[in-house]
Amino acid sequence: MASFTRMIAGRNPAVLLASLGAGTVAAGFLLSDSSALSAEGKKSLYPPRYQQHHLLIIADFPDLRKHNNCMAAALTPAIYAKLRDRVTPQNWTLDQSIQTGVDNPGHPFIKTVGCVAGDEESYEVFAELFDPIIKDRHNGYDPRTMTHPTDLDASKITNGVFDEKYVLSSRVRTGRSIRGLSLPPACSRSERREVERVVVTALAGLKGELTGRYYSLGDMTEQEQQQLIDEHFLFDKPVSPLLTSAFMARDWPDARGIWHNNEKNFLIWVNEEDHTRVISMEKGGNMKRVFERFCSGLKQVEQLIHERGWEFMWNERLGYILTCPSNLGTGLRAGVHVRLPNLSKDTRFSKILDNLRLQKRGTGGVDTAATGDTFDISNNDRLGKSEVELVQMLVDGVNYLIDCEKRLEKGQDIKVPSPVAQFKK
Amino acid sequence: MPFGNTHNQLKLNYSSDQEFPDLSKHNNHMAKILTPEMYASLRDKETPSGFTVDDVIQTGVDNPGHPFIMTVGCVAGDEETYEVFKELLDPVIEDRHGGYKPSDKHKTDINPENLQGGDDLDPNYVLSSRVRTGRSVRGFCLPPHCSRGERRAIEDLSIQSLDSLDGDLKGTYYALKNMTDDEQQQLIDDHFLFDKPVSPLLLASGMARDWPDGRGIWHNDNKTFLVWVNEEDHLRVISMQKGGNMKEVFNRFCTGLTKIESLFKDRGHEFMWNEHLGYVLTCPSNLGTGLRAGVHVKIPNVSKHEQFGEVLKRLRLQKRGTGGVDTAAVGGVFDISNADRLGFSEVELVQMVVDGVRLLVDMEKRLEAGQAIDDLMPEQK
């Protein structure tokens, strides 16, 4: 057991075992978890070395009793024991994947994911943990049996231009990872710099309305910085403990930057929470055009990196591979800033959003409150439906919300729509 | 990478120059000393528990520092770090500890009988006295690198040992994760409670992982002796009381430490120590004695004197605000403590504080009376 030897080297197993007292959490799991070893009952069945190994693993099992996140719901001592000594080809471990979920117990009302991938292989090597998390987060999607459709043909979108009396701006974002390089929680400085080099070189090849330039976070001037802040383009070093506990902020601001086109409606973040985040946005309600530019830009970037021998991380079970399991599949959030002064006060507002598979956020983005009557409305789902399907759902949903708003303005009643169908099983 | 030694083999596929951190905007000891050549020579090494040079320096890379304050910028993950990476850490230690050389020997002296005086500081000026240090348990990884199992084992050992203390030292352990609201409030009111680190200097090194698992506070019933478990070091040991009787504080400090050490030994464990570095702690700045002996002292006049800074320098003392490091003084009350940690024994450092504070109080009294203090100016210690 080569990995066992490596694990105990320098970690003083005799000391750990000797100090496992009756009052520890570890002993608690030993005695109560029926799927783990019960030290007394099974002592005679296992040779001493194996028993010692199991006790060591239990000594390291995190205390998740106060936790409310997808990882804590899915991780059992048995799964931990099975996966703990595995490593991905890049030597990324389970403990590293779950560190953010251990450090951040979560919120009673918001269920965070609680684990991250360090590389593409994490989703395979630690499948026993990631699969149930994916199911939990993505409405029962089973990566073992289902396939994820990718569709970036924007011409299929219908009714994608909103009434600008209500919709103030439209935006679509996703992420892309460069195959062969570790993800932000795990990457070394070289790998991160390589991601930057690959992406920036490719973006320099964009032409026409996508011509633009790159601003490295470490090198930008004060004026450039102020400009990017004013345009709401600048991203800052993460302060959220969800991200910093996942090791994503190491070496900041090395190899981080922002690229945008001259028209300022196509924007790429490099090495923030993912290798790249790709954003198409404009004022007003022309979601169709925003999505057209999004798809066209993505395809061109993909072509440009192919020319140099690189590709995006993608497979047909999980779609596009990103750092957080919540962003698998399309990684797509399509949304609008929309004024709904009457509808937002209606008690049926939340139910309507639920059935349309939409979520509301404040206009500052996730975890912000709405100002006035303007909301950020976007799709809930990421995996199991294609980009076109999700954007069409958003389009149909927003049109429905605007229709409700208009009716309420005129004193007419509104109806809660039937729930949109889940993916085919 | 904290606890995992991920990637080190993979990184070697890239050249040293490709991996070398950008330290162009940095002002800390690590950044001053680390060269591309040194990095190249250290990058393929690891300690027996898998701690690498990138693990050592991560906090210094992530925290460029302050233009006026020189932070250390590196940490140890285990006792062997100071050996395996001595090419980097010896010069850092020399820079931080006033020219302490790799061949120098450190003296340990925790015999309180050797302290002269210290029971006579004027309580009208000296409001409180305190001595703290840290201890690491040999055989375990340090807070930046330890696993949950190791951290819990240290906590268990600490509880077992501390529960055996009696007399003036008899006390109770409060695990951070099991504390009731009342207990928590009491500990806050007593100024005993430590919280999850927020300083990016500490967070970047991996010390706050798994919080609050394995962390806790022990104190004696008299609330004069306090041990922090698994915060920035395995153990932080603090003796404190109101007033100016530093001798009593130091007595209790030495007695308590000696007892704790022997209780750990009874259980088969010793503290990390060697004759070159003294007591081994997580941050190189705390090597040697790891000792900070200090008082809260009312010196509104002295502190405004133009020679105040020079006086402190000659006495080998430093000033802080009464909230501790990185705070400002309030109402002329300063936290005055020894500046050194390594190269002087515990008794020597506490003696410097006792003698120095006595002098500052004398100067304060002179200035209050409108008299000069020129004849009291000390020599450089």
PDB file of N, CA and C in Angstrom, chain B residues 316-352:
ATOM      1  N   ARG B 316      15.865  48.475  24.348  1.00  0.00           N
ATOM      2  CA  ARG B 316      15.453  47.274  23.611  1.00  0.00           C
ATOM      3  C   ARG B 316      13.988  46.936  23.907  1.00  0.00           C
ATOM      4  N   LEU B 317      13.181  48.016  23.910  1.00  0.00           N
ATOM      5  CA  LEU B 317      11.756  47.836  24.162  1.00  0.00           C
ATOM      6  C   LEU B 317      10.967  48.319  22.947  1.00  0.00           C
ATOM      7  N   GLN B 318       9.716  47.870  22.830  1.00  0.00           N
ATOM      8  CA  GLN B 318       8.855  48.394  21.777  1.00  0.00           C
ATOM      9  C   GLN B 318       7.524  48.837  22.369  1.00  0.00           C
ATOM     10  N   LYS B 319       6.858  49.751  21.667  1.00  0.00           N
ATOM     11  CA  LYS B 319       5.559  50.232  22.134  1.00  0.00           C
ATOM     12  C   LYS B 319       4.469  49.747  21.202  1.00  0.00           C
ATOM     13  N   ARG B 320       3.302  49.479  21.788  1.00  0.00           N
ATOM     14  CA  ARG B 320       2.104  49.153  21.022  1.00  0.00           C
ATOM     15  C   ARG B 320       0.928  49.839  21.701  1.00  0.00           C
ATOM     16  N   GLY B 321      -0.182  49.902  21.011  1.00  0.00           N
ATOM     17  CA  GLY B 321      -1.399  50.395  21.636  1.00  0.00           C
ATOM     18  C   GLY B 321      -1.926  49.336  22.586  1.00  0.00           C
ATOM     19  N   THR B 322      -2.907  49.716  23.433  1.00  0.00           N
ATOM     20  CA  THR B 322      -3.362  48.759  24.438  1.00  0.00           C
ATOM     21  C   THR B 322      -4.270  47.673  23.868  1.00  0.00           C
ATOM     22  N   GLY B 323      -4.532  47.713  22.565  1.00  0.00           N
ATOM     23  CA  GLY B 323      -5.278  46.623  21.949  1.00  0.00           C
ATOM     24  C   GLY B 323      -4.336  45.553  21.427  1.00  0.00           C
ATOM     25  N   GLY B 324      -3.028  45.770  21.646  1.00  0.00           N
ATOM     26  CA  GLY B 324      -2.059  44.798  21.151  1.00  0.00           C
ATOM     27  C   GLY B 324      -1.420  45.263  19.856  1.00  0.00           C
ATOM     28  N   VAL B 325      -0.862  44.324  19.107  1.00  0.00           N
ATOM     29  CA  VAL B 325      -0.125  44.676  17.895  1.00  0.00           C
ATOM     30  C   VAL B 325      -1.044  45.401  16.912  1.00  0.00           C
ATOM     31  N   ASP B 326      -0.520  46.398  16.245  1.00  0.00           N
ATOM     32  CA  ASP B 326      -1.240  47.181  15.232  1.00  0.00           C
ATOM     33  C   ASP B 326      -2.395  48.005  15.805  1.00  0.00           C
ATOM     34  N   THR B 327      -2.346  48.383  17.108  1.00  0.00           N
ATOM     35  CA  THR B 327      -3.371  49.303  17.616  1.00  0.00           C
ATOM     36  C   THR B 327      -2.692  50.562  18.146  1.00  0.00           C
ATOM     37  N   ALA B 328      -3.524  51.584  18.385  1.00  0.00           N
ATOM     38  CA  ALA B 328      -2.977  52.862  18.851  1.00  0.00           C
ATOM     39  C   ALA B 328      -3.140  52.991  20.357  1.00  0.00           C
ATOM     40  N   ALA B 329      -2.305  53.819  20.959  1.00  0.00           N
ATOM     41  CA  ALA B 329      -2.390  54.048  22.398  1.00  0.00           C
ATOM     42  C   ALA B 329      -3.603  54.924  22.698  1.00  0.00           C
ATOM     43  N   VAL B 330      -4.205  54.685  23.862  1.00  0.00           N
ATOM     44  CA  VAL B 330      -5.381  55.451  24.258  1.00  0.00           C
ATOM     45  C   VAL B 330      -5.115  56.109  25.609  1.00  0.00           C
ATOM     46  N   GLY B 331      -5.286  57.437  25.676  1.00  0.00           N
ATOM     47  CA  GLY B 331      -5.148  58.141  26.957  1.00  0.00           C
ATOM     48  C   GLY B 331      -3.744  58.098  27.542  1.00  0.00           C
ATOM     49  N   GLY B 332      -2.749  58.046  26.699  1.00  0.00           N
ATOM     50  CA  GLY B 332      -1.375  58.039  27.195  1.00  0.00           C
ATOM     51  C   GLY B 332      -0.940  56.712  27.775  1.00  0.00           C
ATOM     52  N   VAL B 333      -1.796  55.686  27.637  1.00  0.00           N
ATOM     53  CA  VAL B 333      -1.443  54.357  28.150  1.00  0.00           C
ATOM     54  C   VAL B 333      -0.853  53.532  27.005  1.00  0.00           C
ATOM     55  N   PHE B 334       0.348  53.035  27.239  1.00  0.00           N
ATOM     56  CA  PHE B 334       1.037  52.257  26.218  1.00  0.00           C
ATOM     57  C   PHE B 334       1.294  50.834  26.686  1.00  0.00           C
ATOM     58  N   ASP B 335       1.350  49.964  25.706  1.00  0.00           N
ATOM     59  CA  ASP B 335       1.807  48.595  25.941  1.00  0.00           C
ATOM     60  C   ASP B 335       3.311  48.637  25.644  1.00  0.00           C
ATOM     61  N   ILE B 336       4.145  48.410  26.680  1.00  0.00           N
ATOM     62  CA  ILE B 336       5.604  48.426  26.493  1.00  0.00           C
ATOM     63  C   ILE B 336       6.118  47.023  26.734  1.00  0.00           C
ATOM     64  N   SER B 337       6.870  46.489  25.776  1.00  0.00           N
ATOM     65  CA  SER B 337       7.363  45.112  25.919  1.00  0.00           C
ATOM     66  C   SER B 337       8.751  44.982  25.299  1.00  0.00           C
ATOM     67  N   ASN B 338       9.378  43.810  25.513  1.00  0.00           N
ATOM     68  CA  ASN B 338      10.697  43.556  24.923  1.00  0.00           C
ATOM     69  C   ASN B 338      10.588  43.427  23.414  1.00  0.00           C
ATOM     70  N   ALA B 339      11.589  43.952  22.737  1.00  0.00           N
ATOM     71  CA  ALA B 339      11.617  43.860  21.280  1.00  0.00           C
ATOM     72  C   ALA B 339      12.223  42.539  20.803  1.00  0.00           C
ATOM     73  N   ASP B 340      13.097  41.948  21.603  1.00  0.00           N
ATOM     74  CA  ASP B 340      13.827  40.744  21.190  1.00  0.00           C
ATOM     75  C   ASP B 340      13.098  39.466  21.564  1.00  0.00           C
ATOM     76  N   ARG B 341      13.462  38.392  20.835  1.00  0.00           N
ATOM     77  CA  ARG B 341      12.933  37.067  21.187  1.00  0.00           C
ATOM     78  C   ARG B 341      14.043  36.030  21.268  1.00  0.00           C
ATOM     79  N   LEU B 342      15.054  36.157  20.408  1.00  0.00           N
ATOM     80  CA  LEU B 342      16.075  35.128  20.199  1.00  0.00           C
ATOM     81  C   LEU B 342      17.436  35.720  20.523  1.00  0.00           C
ATOM     82  N   GLY B 343      18.268  34.926  21.201  1.00  0.00           N
ATOM     83  CA  GLY B 343      19.605  35.411  21.514  1.00  0.00           C
ATOM     84  C   GLY B 343      19.724  35.943  22.923  1.00  0.00           C
ATOM     85  N   PHE B 344      18.604  36.066  23.603  1.00  0.00           N
ATOM     86  CA  PHE B 344      18.576  36.443  25.015  1.00  0.00           C
ATOM     87  C   PHE B 344      17.703  35.418  25.720  1.00  0.00           C
ATOM     88  N   SER B 345      17.990  35.138  26.983  1.00  0.00           N
ATOM     89  CA  SER B 345      17.156  34.176  27.702  1.00  0.00           C
ATOM     90  C   SER B 345      15.881  34.854  28.182  1.00  0.00           C
ATOM     91  N   GLU B 346      14.957  34.033  28.686  1.00  0.00           N
ATOM     92  CA  GLU B 346      13.691  34.553  29.211  1.00  0.00           C
ATOM     93  C   GLU B 346      13.951  35.521  30.365  1.00  0.00           C
ATOM     94  N   VAL B 347      14.810  35.096  31.277  1.00  0.00           N
ATOM     95  CA  VAL B 347      15.114  35.961  32.430  1.00  0.00           C
ATOM     96  C   VAL B 347      15.704  37.289  31.967  1.00  0.00           C
ATOM     97  N   GLU B 348      16.637  37.231  31.018  1.00  0.00           N
ATOM     98  CA  GLU B 348      17.259  38.466  30.508  1.00  0.00           C
ATOM     99  C   GLU B 348      16.224  39.407  29.908  1.00  0.00           C
ATOM    100  N   LEU B 349      15.279  38.852  29.144  1.00  0.00           N
ATOM    101  CA  LEU B 349      14.284  39.702  28.487  1.00  0.00           C
ATOM    102  C   LEU B 349      13.349  40.333  29.502  1.00  0.00           C
ATOM    103  N   VAL B 350      12.889  39.543  30.476  1.00  0.00           N
ATOM    104  CA  VAL B 350      11.987  40.091  31.481  1.00  0.00           C
ATOM    105  C   VAL B 350      12.724  41.131  32.331  1.00  0.00           C
ATOM    106  N   GLN B 351      14.000  40.879  32.590  1.00  0.00           N
ATOM    107  CA  GLN B 351      14.818  41.861  33.335  1.00  0.00           C
ATOM    108  C   GLN B 351      14.866  43.188  32.599  1.00  0.00           C
ATOM    109  N   MET B 352      15.040  43.116  31.273  1.00  0.00           N
ATOM    110  CA  MET B 352      15.072  44.355  30.472  1.00  0.00           C
ATOM    111  C   MET B 352      13.762  45.120  30.594  1.00  0.00           C
TER     112      MET B 352
END
